[in-house]
Amino acid sequence: MKIVVIGATGDVGRSVADELARGGKHEVIRVGRTRGDHQVDITSDDSVSALFEQIGTVDAIVVAAGNVILAPVQKMTAADFLRGLQDKLLSQVRVALIGQHYLSDGGSITLTSGIAVDDPIAQGSHAAASNAGIEGFVRAAACDFRRGIRINAVSPTVLIESMDRFGPFFPGYEGVPATSVAMAYRRSVEGVHSGRVYRVGH
């Protein structure tokens, strides 16, 4: 399979790309914002379209990119919330909407949500809303795609590798290694499900 992994320079994306490339079974194209085989700004329609024009037809798209805003709700403005939704939620939806036209028959799309939608945390209202939007989109879009195209999401808890940055927001949570999270993406890419949310560590 020819697989494009967007966000392949982050903790999750790097492990996913490594897992899918293991043994040479798949051709993995690593895409980042500033590094990788290609670069893309997933907040831009033009940038995402240009990426797929360069890459051409693929068999699977994985998106492990997009940032949430972790901030107290009383200090957040509607503009802040919208900016965050553009980065985490709408950027992933954008990749799915544009990328579907570059997928081979029977291809798949895998997006990324997170534990905050199921287990709210302090300063996590934006994370919860963004993740809920991603999961809702995946479940509904799975009903509409044609040509055998599948779509799923992976929802990990906090990663061990990210504890230094995000651990304070997740007191008492047991982190999971990125390698374990990567296996859920493999299930999505190589499996048969559509409309699923694979939860890891919660």
mmCIF file of N, CA and C in Angstrom, residues 33 42-43 64-72 76 80-92 112-117 121-134 156 158 165-166 169-170:
data_model
loop_
_atom_site.group_PDB
_atom_site.id
_atom_site.type_symbol
_atom_site.label_atom_id
_atom_site.label_comp_id
_atom_site.label_asym_id
_atom_site.label_seq_id
_atom_site.Cartn_x
_atom_site.Cartn_y
_atom_site.Cartn_z
ATOM 1 N N ARG A 33 4.635 19.654 8.945
ATOM 2 C CA ARG A 33 4.421 21.081 8.671
ATOM 3 C C ARG A 33 5.685 21.709 8.095
ATOM 4 N N ILE A 42 -2.178 22.073 6.974
ATOM 5 C CA ILE A 42 -3.509 21.473 6.869
ATOM 6 C C ILE A 42 -4.628 22.453 7.219
ATOM 7 N N THR A 43 -4.293 23.688 7.573
ATOM 8 C CA THR A 43 -5.320 24.715 7.759
ATOM 9 C C THR A 43 -5.666 25.395 6.438
ATOM 10 N N ALA A 64 -2.284 12.524 11.885
ATOM 11 C CA ALA A 64 -1.921 12.575 13.303
ATOM 12 C C ALA A 64 -1.402 13.977 13.593
ATOM 13 N N ALA A 65 -2.181 14.968 13.195
ATOM 14 C CA ALA A 65 -1.765 16.363 13.313
ATOM 15 C C ALA A 65 -2.942 17.199 13.768
ATOM 16 N N GLY A 66 -2.642 18.399 14.238
ATOM 17 C CA GLY A 66 -3.674 19.315 14.710
ATOM 18 C C GLY A 66 -3.528 19.549 16.200
ATOM 19 N N ASN A 67 -3.537 20.820 16.586
ATOM 20 C CA ASN A 67 -3.319 21.190 17.985
ATOM 21 C C ASN A 67 -4.616 21.655 18.639
ATOM 22 N N VAL A 68 -4.762 21.309 19.912
ATOM 23 C CA VAL A 68 -5.885 21.817 20.692
ATOM 24 C C VAL A 68 -5.395 22.934 21.598
ATOM 25 N N ILE A 69 -6.341 23.746 22.075
ATOM 26 C CA ILE A 69 -6.030 24.809 23.027
ATOM 27 C C ILE A 69 -6.379 24.316 24.419
ATOM 28 N N LEU A 70 -5.399 24.287 25.281
ATOM 29 C CA LEU A 70 -5.629 23.926 26.681
ATOM 30 C C LEU A 70 -5.596 25.219 27.497
ATOM 31 N N ALA A 71 -6.785 25.686 27.886
ATOM 32 C CA ALA A 71 -6.892 26.966 28.584
ATOM 33 C C ALA A 71 -8.194 27.000 29.374
ATOM 34 N N PRO A 72 -8.229 27.777 30.463
ATOM 35 C CA PRO A 72 -9.463 27.888 31.247
ATOM 36 C C PRO A 72 -10.583 28.468 30.396
ATOM 37 N N MET A 76 -11.233 32.048 27.681
ATOM 38 C CA MET A 76 -11.251 31.782 26.253
ATOM 39 C C MET A 76 -12.324 32.603 25.561
ATOM 40 N N ASP A 80 -10.695 32.612 20.013
ATOM 41 C CA ASP A 80 -9.714 31.601 20.421
ATOM 42 C C ASP A 80 -10.235 30.206 20.076
ATOM 43 N N PHE A 81 -11.501 29.976 20.418
ATOM 44 C CA PHE A 81 -12.090 28.655 20.205
ATOM 45 C C PHE A 81 -12.124 28.317 18.721
ATOM 46 N N LEU A 82 -12.510 29.300 17.913
ATOM 47 C CA LEU A 82 -12.579 29.076 16.472
ATOM 48 C C LEU A 82 -11.200 28.782 15.898
ATOM 49 N N ARG A 83 -10.198 29.515 16.359
ATOM 50 C CA ARG A 83 -8.831 29.285 15.873
ATOM 51 C C ARG A 83 -8.387 27.863 16.183
ATOM 52 N N GLY A 84 -8.725 27.394 17.377
ATOM 53 C CA GLY A 84 -8.372 26.028 17.749
ATOM 54 C C GLY A 84 -9.137 24.989 16.943
ATOM 55 N N LEU A 85 -10.417 25.255 16.697
ATOM 56 C CA LEU A 85 -11.207 24.328 15.881
ATOM 57 C C LEU A 85 -10.645 24.233 14.469
ATOM 58 N N GLN A 86 -10.180 25.358 13.941
ATOM 59 C CA GLN A 86 -9.570 25.352 12.607
ATOM 60 C C GLN A 86 -8.344 24.451 12.587
ATOM 61 N N ASP A 87 -7.602 24.430 13.678
ATOM 62 C CA ASP A 87 -6.350 23.667 13.707
ATOM 63 C C ASP A 87 -6.594 22.179 13.936
ATOM 64 N N LYS A 88 -7.386 21.828 14.916
ATOM 65 C CA LYS A 88 -7.559 20.415 15.283
ATOM 66 C C LYS A 88 -8.680 19.730 14.505
ATOM 67 N N LEU A 89 -9.869 20.308 14.537
ATOM 68 C CA LEU A 89 -11.038 19.662 13.946
ATOM 69 C C LEU A 89 -11.127 19.874 12.436
ATOM 70 N N LEU A 90 -11.224 21.127 12.027
ATOM 71 C CA LEU A 90 -11.479 21.405 10.611
ATOM 72 C C LEU A 90 -10.302 21.027 9.721
ATOM 73 N N SER A 91 -9.090 21.073 10.254
ATOM 74 C CA SER A 91 -7.935 20.672 9.452
ATOM 75 C C SER A 91 -7.990 19.191 9.104
ATOM 76 N N GLN A 92 -8.371 18.361 10.067
ATOM 77 C CA GLN A 92 -8.469 16.930 9.792
ATOM 78 C C GLN A 92 -9.633 16.631 8.844
ATOM 79 N N THR A 112 -7.491 11.512 14.055
ATOM 80 C CA THR A 112 -7.043 11.391 15.446
ATOM 81 C C THR A 112 -7.876 12.279 16.356
ATOM 82 N N SER A 113 -8.488 11.677 17.383
ATOM 83 C CA SER A 113 -9.179 12.462 18.408
ATOM 84 C C SER A 113 -8.364 12.374 19.697
ATOM 85 N N GLY A 114 -9.004 12.063 20.826
ATOM 86 C CA GLY A 114 -8.246 11.983 22.068
ATOM 87 C C GLY A 114 -9.154 11.768 23.267
ATOM 88 N N ILE A 115 -8.552 11.439 24.395
ATOM 89 C CA ILE A 115 -9.292 11.006 25.578
ATOM 90 C C ILE A 115 -10.181 12.091 26.178
ATOM 91 N N ALA A 116 -9.878 13.370 25.927
ATOM 92 C CA ALA A 116 -10.623 14.451 26.580
ATOM 93 C C ALA A 116 -12.109 14.446 26.235
ATOM 94 N N VAL A 117 -12.489 13.806 25.132
ATOM 95 C CA VAL A 117 -13.904 13.753 24.781
ATOM 96 C C VAL A 117 -14.673 12.825 25.718
ATOM 97 N N ILE A 121 -10.998 17.011 31.216
ATOM 98 C CA ILE A 121 -9.931 17.481 32.092
ATOM 99 C C ILE A 121 -10.070 18.983 32.283
ATOM 100 N N ALA A 122 -9.422 19.511 33.317
ATOM 101 C CA ALA A 122 -9.393 20.954 33.525
ATOM 102 C C ALA A 122 -8.750 21.622 32.310
ATOM 103 N N GLN A 123 -9.305 22.709 31.883
ATOM 104 C CA GLN A 123 -8.821 23.489 30.744
ATOM 105 C C GLN A 123 -8.957 22.721 29.422
ATOM 106 N N GLY A 124 -9.855 21.732 29.402
ATOM 107 C CA GLY A 124 -9.951 20.871 28.234
ATOM 108 C C GLY A 124 -11.224 21.017 27.424
ATOM 109 N N SER A 125 -11.958 22.130 27.576
ATOM 110 C CA SER A 125 -13.219 22.267 26.843
ATOM 111 C C SER A 125 -12.989 22.276 25.339
ATOM 112 N N HIS A 126 -11.941 22.923 24.904
ATOM 113 C CA HIS A 126 -11.668 22.959 23.466
ATOM 114 C C HIS A 126 -11.256 21.583 22.949
ATOM 115 N N ALA A 127 -10.422 20.887 23.708
ATOM 116 C CA ALA A 127 -9.994 19.541 23.304
ATOM 117 C C ALA A 127 -11.194 18.613 23.205
ATOM 118 N N ALA A 128 -12.099 18.693 24.182
ATOM 119 C CA ALA A 128 -13.275 17.822 24.171
ATOM 120 C C ALA A 128 -14.165 18.112 22.973
ATOM 121 N N ALA A 129 -14.390 19.394 22.690
ATOM 122 C CA ALA A 129 -15.259 19.759 21.564
ATOM 123 C C ALA A 129 -14.642 19.343 20.231
ATOM 124 N N SER A 130 -13.357 19.560 20.076
ATOM 125 C CA SER A 130 -12.683 19.196 18.827
ATOM 126 C C SER A 130 -12.707 17.689 18.609
ATOM 127 N N ASN A 131 -12.400 16.938 19.661
ATOM 128 C CA ASN A 131 -12.377 15.484 19.538
ATOM 129 C C ASN A 131 -13.762 14.924 19.269
ATOM 130 N N ALA A 132 -14.779 15.493 19.927
ATOM 131 C CA ALA A 132 -16.148 15.038 19.691
ATOM 132 C C ALA A 132 -16.554 15.299 18.244
ATOM 133 N N GLY A 133 -16.130 16.435 17.704
ATOM 134 C CA GLY A 133 -16.439 16.761 16.319
ATOM 135 C C GLY A 133 -15.793 15.782 15.352
ATOM 136 N N ILE A 134 -14.557 15.427 15.623
ATOM 137 C CA ILE A 134 -13.852 14.460 14.770
ATOM 138 C C ILE A 134 -14.554 13.116 14.795
ATOM 139 N N PRO A 156 -6.282 8.225 21.487
ATOM 140 C CA PRO A 156 -5.346 7.782 22.526
ATOM 141 C C PRO A 156 -5.460 8.613 23.796
ATOM 142 N N VAL A 158 -3.031 10.151 27.016
ATOM 143 C CA VAL A 158 -1.760 10.862 26.937
ATOM 144 C C VAL A 158 -0.615 9.872 26.717
ATOM 145 N N ARG A 165 5.313 17.397 28.504
ATOM 146 C CA ARG A 165 4.553 18.571 28.062
ATOM 147 C C ARG A 165 3.116 18.568 28.547
ATOM 148 N N PHE A 166 2.465 17.395 28.532
ATOM 149 C CA PHE A 166 1.033 17.344 28.813
ATOM 150 C C PHE A 166 0.675 16.660 30.125
ATOM 151 N N PHE A 169 -1.599 18.284 32.775
ATOM 152 C CA PHE A 169 -3.028 18.384 32.471
ATOM 153 C C PHE A 169 -3.759 17.065 32.738
ATOM 154 N N PHE A 170 -2.993 15.990 32.962
ATOM 155 C CA PHE A 170 -3.574 14.658 33.139
ATOM 156 C C PHE A 170 -3.080 14.024 34.438
#
